[in-house]
mmCIF file of C-alpha atoms in Angstrom:
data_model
loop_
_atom_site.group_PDB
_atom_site.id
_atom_site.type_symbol
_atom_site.label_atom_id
_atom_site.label_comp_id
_atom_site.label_asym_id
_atom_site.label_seq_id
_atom_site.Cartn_x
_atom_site.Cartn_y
_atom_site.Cartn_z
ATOM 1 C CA UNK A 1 17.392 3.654 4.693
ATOM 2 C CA UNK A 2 15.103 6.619 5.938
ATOM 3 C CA UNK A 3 11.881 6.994 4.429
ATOM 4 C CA UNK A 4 10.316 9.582 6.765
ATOM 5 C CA UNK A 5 8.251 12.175 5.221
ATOM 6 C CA UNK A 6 7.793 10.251 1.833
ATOM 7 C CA UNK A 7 5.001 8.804 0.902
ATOM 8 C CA UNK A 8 4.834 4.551 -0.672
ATOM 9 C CA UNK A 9 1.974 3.518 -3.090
ATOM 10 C CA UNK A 10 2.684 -0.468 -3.259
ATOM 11 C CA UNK A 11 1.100 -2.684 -5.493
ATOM 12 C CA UNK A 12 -0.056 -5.683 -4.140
ATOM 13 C CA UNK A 13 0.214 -4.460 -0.985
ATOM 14 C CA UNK A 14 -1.803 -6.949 0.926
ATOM 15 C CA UNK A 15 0.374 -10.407 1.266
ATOM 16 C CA UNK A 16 3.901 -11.642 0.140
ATOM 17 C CA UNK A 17 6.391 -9.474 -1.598
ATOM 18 C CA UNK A 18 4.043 -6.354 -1.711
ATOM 19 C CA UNK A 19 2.786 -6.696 2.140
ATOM 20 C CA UNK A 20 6.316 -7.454 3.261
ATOM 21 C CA UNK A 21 7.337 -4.185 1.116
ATOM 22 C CA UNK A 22 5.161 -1.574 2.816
ATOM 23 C CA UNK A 23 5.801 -3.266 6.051
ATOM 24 C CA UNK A 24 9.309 -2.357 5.556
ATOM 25 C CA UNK A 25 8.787 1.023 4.301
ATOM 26 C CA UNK A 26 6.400 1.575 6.948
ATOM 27 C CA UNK A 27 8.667 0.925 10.026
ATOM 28 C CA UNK A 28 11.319 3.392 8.380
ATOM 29 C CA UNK A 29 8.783 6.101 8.580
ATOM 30 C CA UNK A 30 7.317 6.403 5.045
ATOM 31 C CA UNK A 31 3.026 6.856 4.962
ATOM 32 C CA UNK A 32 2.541 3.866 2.739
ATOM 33 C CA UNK A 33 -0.375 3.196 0.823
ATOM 34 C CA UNK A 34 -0.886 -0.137 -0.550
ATOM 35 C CA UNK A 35 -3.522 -1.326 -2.606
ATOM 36 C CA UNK A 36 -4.442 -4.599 -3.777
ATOM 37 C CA UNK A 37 -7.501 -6.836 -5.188
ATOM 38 C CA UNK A 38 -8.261 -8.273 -1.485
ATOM 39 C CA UNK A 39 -10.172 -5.747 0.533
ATOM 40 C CA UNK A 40 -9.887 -4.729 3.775
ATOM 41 C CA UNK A 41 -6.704 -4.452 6.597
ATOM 42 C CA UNK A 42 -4.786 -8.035 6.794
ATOM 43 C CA UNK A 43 -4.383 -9.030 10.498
ATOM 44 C CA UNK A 44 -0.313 -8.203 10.126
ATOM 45 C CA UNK A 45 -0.993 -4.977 9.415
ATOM 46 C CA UNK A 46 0.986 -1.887 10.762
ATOM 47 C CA UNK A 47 -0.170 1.562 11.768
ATOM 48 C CA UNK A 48 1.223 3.937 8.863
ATOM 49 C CA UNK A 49 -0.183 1.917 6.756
ATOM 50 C CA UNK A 50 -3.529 2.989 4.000
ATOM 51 C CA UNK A 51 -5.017 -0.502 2.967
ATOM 52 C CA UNK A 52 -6.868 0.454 -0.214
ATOM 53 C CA UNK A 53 -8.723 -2.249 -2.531
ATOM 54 C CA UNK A 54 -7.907 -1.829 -6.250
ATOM 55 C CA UNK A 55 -8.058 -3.273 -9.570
ATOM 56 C CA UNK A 56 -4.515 -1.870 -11.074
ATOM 57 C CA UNK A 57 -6.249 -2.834 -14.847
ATOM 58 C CA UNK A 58 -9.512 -0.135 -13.920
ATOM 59 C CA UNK A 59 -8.375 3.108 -14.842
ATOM 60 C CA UNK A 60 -11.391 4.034 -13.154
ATOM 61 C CA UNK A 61 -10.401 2.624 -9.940
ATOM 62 C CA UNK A 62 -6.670 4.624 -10.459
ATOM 63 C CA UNK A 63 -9.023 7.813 -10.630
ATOM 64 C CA UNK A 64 -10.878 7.131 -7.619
ATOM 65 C CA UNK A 65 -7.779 6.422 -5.876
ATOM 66 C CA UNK A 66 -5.852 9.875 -6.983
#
């Protein structure tokens, strides 16, 4: 599947499922942003990839994001 010129938000972004699911979308050419409670860029981290920290229960943090 092609995801050039779309962009990702994933949840949990950072490790596992989430991580392994912008990875993906990542190499197929999507901007991905992924967000999760751990801050910062995990050392397995790919170029086209936005590492964002967020709380998904703050709507606060959801503003700041947007």
């Amino acid at each position: 599947m092609n995801f050039e010129r779309k962009i990702a938000l994933v949840t949990g972004g950072y490790r596992g499922m989430g991580g392994e699911s912008a990875k993906a979308m990542a190499i197929r050419g999507a901007t991905v942003i992924a967000v999760d409670i751990i801050a910062g860029t995990p050392a397995d981290g790919l170029a086209g990839i936005i590492y964002r920290q967020l709380d998904v229960t703050s709507p606060e943090q959801w503003k700041e994001l947007a």
